Short mmCIF file of C-alpha atoms in Angstrom, two decimals:
data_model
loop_
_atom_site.label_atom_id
_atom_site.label_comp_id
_atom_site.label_asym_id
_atom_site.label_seq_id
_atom_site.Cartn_x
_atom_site.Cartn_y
_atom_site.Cartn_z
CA UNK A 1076 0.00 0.00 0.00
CA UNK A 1077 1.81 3.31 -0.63
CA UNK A 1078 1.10 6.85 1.21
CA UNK A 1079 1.44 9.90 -0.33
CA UNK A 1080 0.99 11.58 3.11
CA UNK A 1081 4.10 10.69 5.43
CA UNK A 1082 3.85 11.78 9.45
CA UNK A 1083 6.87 11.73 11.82
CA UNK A 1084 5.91 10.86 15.37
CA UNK A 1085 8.44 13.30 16.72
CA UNK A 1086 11.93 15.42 16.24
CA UNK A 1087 14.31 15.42 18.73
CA UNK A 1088 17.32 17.30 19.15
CA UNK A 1089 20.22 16.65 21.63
CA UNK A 1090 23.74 17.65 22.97
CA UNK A 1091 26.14 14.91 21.00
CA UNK A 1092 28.53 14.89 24.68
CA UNK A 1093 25.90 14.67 27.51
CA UNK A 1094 22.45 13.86 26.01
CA UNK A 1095 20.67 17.56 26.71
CA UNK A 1096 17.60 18.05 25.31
CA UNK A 1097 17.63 21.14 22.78
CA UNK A 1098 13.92 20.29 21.29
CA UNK A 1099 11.57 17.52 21.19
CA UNK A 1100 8.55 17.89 19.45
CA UNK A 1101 6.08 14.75 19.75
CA UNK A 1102 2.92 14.91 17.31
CA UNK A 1103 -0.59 13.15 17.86
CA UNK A 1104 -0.97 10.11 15.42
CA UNK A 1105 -5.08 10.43 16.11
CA UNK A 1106 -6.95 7.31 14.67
CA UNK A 1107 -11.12 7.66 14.68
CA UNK A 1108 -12.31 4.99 16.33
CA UNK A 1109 -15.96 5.20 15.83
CA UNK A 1110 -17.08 7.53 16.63
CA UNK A 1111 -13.80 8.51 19.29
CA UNK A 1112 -10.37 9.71 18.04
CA UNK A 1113 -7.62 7.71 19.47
CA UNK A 1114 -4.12 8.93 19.58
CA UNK A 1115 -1.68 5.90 19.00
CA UNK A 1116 2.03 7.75 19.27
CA UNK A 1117 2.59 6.52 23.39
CA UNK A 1118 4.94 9.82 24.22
CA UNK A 1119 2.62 12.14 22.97
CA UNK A 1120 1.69 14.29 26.22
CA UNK A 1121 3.87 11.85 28.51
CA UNK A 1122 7.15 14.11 29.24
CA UNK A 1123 7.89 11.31 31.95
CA UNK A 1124 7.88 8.78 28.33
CA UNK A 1125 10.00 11.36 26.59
CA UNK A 1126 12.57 11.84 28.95
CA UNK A 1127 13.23 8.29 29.27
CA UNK A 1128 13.09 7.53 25.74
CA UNK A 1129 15.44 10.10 24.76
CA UNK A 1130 17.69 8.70 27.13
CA UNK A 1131 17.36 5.83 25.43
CA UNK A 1132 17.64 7.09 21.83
CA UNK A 1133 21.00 8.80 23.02
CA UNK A 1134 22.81 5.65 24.58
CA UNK A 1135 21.48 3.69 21.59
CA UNK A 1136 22.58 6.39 19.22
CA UNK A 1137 25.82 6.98 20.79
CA UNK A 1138 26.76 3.26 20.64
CA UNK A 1139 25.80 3.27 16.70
CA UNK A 1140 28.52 2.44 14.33
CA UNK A 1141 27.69 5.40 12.13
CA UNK A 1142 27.23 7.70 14.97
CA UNK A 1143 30.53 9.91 13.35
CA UNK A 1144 29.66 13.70 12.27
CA UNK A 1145 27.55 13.97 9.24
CA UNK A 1146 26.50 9.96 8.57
CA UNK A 1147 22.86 9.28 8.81
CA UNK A 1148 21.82 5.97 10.54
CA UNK A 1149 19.31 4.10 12.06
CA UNK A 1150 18.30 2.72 15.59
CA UNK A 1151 14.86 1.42 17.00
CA UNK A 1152 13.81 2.51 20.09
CA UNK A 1153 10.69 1.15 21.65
CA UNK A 1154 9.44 -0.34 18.81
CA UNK A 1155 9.83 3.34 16.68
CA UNK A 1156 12.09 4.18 14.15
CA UNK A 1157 15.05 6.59 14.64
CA UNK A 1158 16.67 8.17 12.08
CA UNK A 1159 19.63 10.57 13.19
CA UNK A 1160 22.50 13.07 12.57
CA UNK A 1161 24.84 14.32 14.16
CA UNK A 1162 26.57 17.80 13.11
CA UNK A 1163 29.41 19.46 15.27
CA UNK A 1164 27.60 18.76 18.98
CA UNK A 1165 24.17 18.29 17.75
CA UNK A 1166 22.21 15.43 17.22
CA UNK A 1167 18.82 15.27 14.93
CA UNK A 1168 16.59 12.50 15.44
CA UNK A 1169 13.31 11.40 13.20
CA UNK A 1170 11.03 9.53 15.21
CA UNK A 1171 8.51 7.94 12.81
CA UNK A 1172 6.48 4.87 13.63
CA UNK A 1173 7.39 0.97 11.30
CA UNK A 1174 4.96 1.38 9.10
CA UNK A 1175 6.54 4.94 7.24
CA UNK A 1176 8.98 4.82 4.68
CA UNK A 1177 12.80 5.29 6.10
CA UNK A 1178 13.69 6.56 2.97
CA UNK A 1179 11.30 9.77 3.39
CA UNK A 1180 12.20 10.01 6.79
CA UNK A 1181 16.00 10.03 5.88
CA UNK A 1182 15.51 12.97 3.35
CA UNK A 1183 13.40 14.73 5.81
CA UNK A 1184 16.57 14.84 7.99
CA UNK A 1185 18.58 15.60 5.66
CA UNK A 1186 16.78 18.57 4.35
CA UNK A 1187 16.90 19.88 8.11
CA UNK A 1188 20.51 19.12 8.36
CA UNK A 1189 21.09 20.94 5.14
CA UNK A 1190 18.60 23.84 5.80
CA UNK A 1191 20.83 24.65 9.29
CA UNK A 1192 24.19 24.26 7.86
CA UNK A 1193 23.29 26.35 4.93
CA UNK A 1194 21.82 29.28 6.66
CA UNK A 1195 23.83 28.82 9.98
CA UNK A 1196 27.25 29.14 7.49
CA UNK A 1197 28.23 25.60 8.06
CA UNK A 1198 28.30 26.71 12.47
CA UNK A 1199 25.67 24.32 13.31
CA UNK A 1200 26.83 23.91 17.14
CA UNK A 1201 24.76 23.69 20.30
CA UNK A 1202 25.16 27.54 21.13
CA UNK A 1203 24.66 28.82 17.92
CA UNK A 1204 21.56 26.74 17.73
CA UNK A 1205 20.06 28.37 21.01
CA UNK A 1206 20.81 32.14 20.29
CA UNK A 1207 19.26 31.58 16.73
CA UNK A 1208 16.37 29.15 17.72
CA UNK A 1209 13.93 31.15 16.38
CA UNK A 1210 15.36 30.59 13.25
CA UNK A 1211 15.43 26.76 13.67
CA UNK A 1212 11.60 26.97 14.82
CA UNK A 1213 11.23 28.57 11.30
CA UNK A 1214 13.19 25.75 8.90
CA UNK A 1215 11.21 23.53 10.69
CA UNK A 1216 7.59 24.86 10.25
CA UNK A 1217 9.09 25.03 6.70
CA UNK A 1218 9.24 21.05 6.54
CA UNK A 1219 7.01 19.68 8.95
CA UNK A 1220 3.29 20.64 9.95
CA UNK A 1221 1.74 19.12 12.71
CA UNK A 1222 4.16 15.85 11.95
CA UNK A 1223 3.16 15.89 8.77
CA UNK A 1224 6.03 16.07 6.23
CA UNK A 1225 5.46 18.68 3.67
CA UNK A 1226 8.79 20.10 2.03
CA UNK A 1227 11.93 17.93 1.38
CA UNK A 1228 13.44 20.20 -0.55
CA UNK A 1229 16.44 22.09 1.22
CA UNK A 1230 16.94 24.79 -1.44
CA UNK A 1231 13.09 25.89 -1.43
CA UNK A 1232 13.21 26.11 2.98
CA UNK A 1233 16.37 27.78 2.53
CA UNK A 1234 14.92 30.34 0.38
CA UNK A 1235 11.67 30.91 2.19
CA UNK A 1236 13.30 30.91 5.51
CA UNK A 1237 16.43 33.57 3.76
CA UNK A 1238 13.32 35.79 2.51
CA UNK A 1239 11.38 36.24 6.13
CA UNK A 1240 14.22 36.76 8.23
CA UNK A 1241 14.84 39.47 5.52
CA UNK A 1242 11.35 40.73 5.72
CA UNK A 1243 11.69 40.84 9.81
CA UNK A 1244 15.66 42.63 9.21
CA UNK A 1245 14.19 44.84 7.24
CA UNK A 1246 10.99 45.87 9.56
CA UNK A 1247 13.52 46.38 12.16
CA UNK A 1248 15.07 48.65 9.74
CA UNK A 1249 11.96 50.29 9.00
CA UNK A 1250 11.23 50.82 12.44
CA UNK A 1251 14.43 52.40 13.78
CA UNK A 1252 14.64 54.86 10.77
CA UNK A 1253 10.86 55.69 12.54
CA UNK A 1254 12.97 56.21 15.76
CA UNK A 1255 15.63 58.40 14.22
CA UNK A 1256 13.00 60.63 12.96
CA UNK A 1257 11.38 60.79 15.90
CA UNK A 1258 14.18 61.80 17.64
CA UNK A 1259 15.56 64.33 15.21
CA UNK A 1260 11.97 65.96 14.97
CA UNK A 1261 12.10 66.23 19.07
CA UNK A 1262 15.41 67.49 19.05
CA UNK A 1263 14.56 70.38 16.65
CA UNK A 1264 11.63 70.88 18.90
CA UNK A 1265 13.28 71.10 21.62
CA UNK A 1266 16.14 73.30 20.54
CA UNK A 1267 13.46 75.58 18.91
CA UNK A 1268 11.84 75.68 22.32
CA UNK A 1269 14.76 76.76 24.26
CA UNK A 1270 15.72 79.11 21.72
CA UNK A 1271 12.52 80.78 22.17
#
């Protein structure tokens, strides 16, 4: 049976030395049961689940063969599918139930990995991650919705993601020219006023 619709269970990233969680982000796999809507992905809404799985997914993970910067590889973790990364410190992990193509799940990773390196400049560390994570929060609304996977393509979230931190840049801009205005106007008002 083949699915054009593919849907991660989670993303996880963590510190490649100690484990740390930078993000997790678990997604409802809802089922309709009748009529009741079942949610079948176990560590959605359980942070007591997730904190022992990715402990889990990090000693498994760290123990992997492949686990060298840059190689993508594969471990399962209660009975889900892991597909992970590492770059400089930072691991990326797919979580996707048996049933969804590793293939898709691989290029979804990649397409992250290559999304960060490309607009981090190739510094994808722990620190830079966390003073620009509103940038990471972007490239990945980019690719995934609500665990759904909707972009694979690196180029076209690299572009989209490029153009709105422009757009913010340049409202900033737009804004402080406002402010320098301002304050020239009140300075001439001011130095009118006390010339008066």
């Amino acid at each position: 049976m083949s699915r054009s619709i593919h849907k991660i269970q989670g993303i996880v990233m963590l510190g490649a030395e100690d484990g740390s969680r930078l993000l997790a982000a678990y997604y409802p796999d809802n089922v309709k049961v009748g009529n009741k809507t079942k949610n079948l992905n176990r560590l959605y809404e359980h942070p007591e689940r997730q904190k022992v799985f990715e402990e889990e997914l990090y000693i498994k993970s760290s123990q992997s063969v492949d686990a060298t910067e840059g190689m993508t590889d594969i471990v399962i973790v209660d009975d889900l599918i892991c597909i992970f990364q590492c770059l400089k410190n930072v691991c990326f992990y797919i979580i996707s139930s048996p049933e969804e193509n590793e293939l898709v799940m691989e290029e979804t990773l990649m397409t992250i990995c290559e999304s960060l390196d490309a607009l981090f400049k190739s510094k994808v560390y722990k620190r830079s991650i966390l003073e620009n994570y509103d940038l990471l929060l972007l490239i990945l609304d980019e690719i995934i919705d609500d665990g759904i996977i909707i972009e694979n393509d690196a180029d076209a979230v690299i572009q989209r993601v490029d153009k709105t931190e422009q757009s913010a840049t340049s409202e900033v801009d737009t804004i402080q020219q406002v402010a320098n205005k301002t304050k020239e106007g009140l300075s001439g008002l001011i130095k009118s006023f006390l010339d008066f």
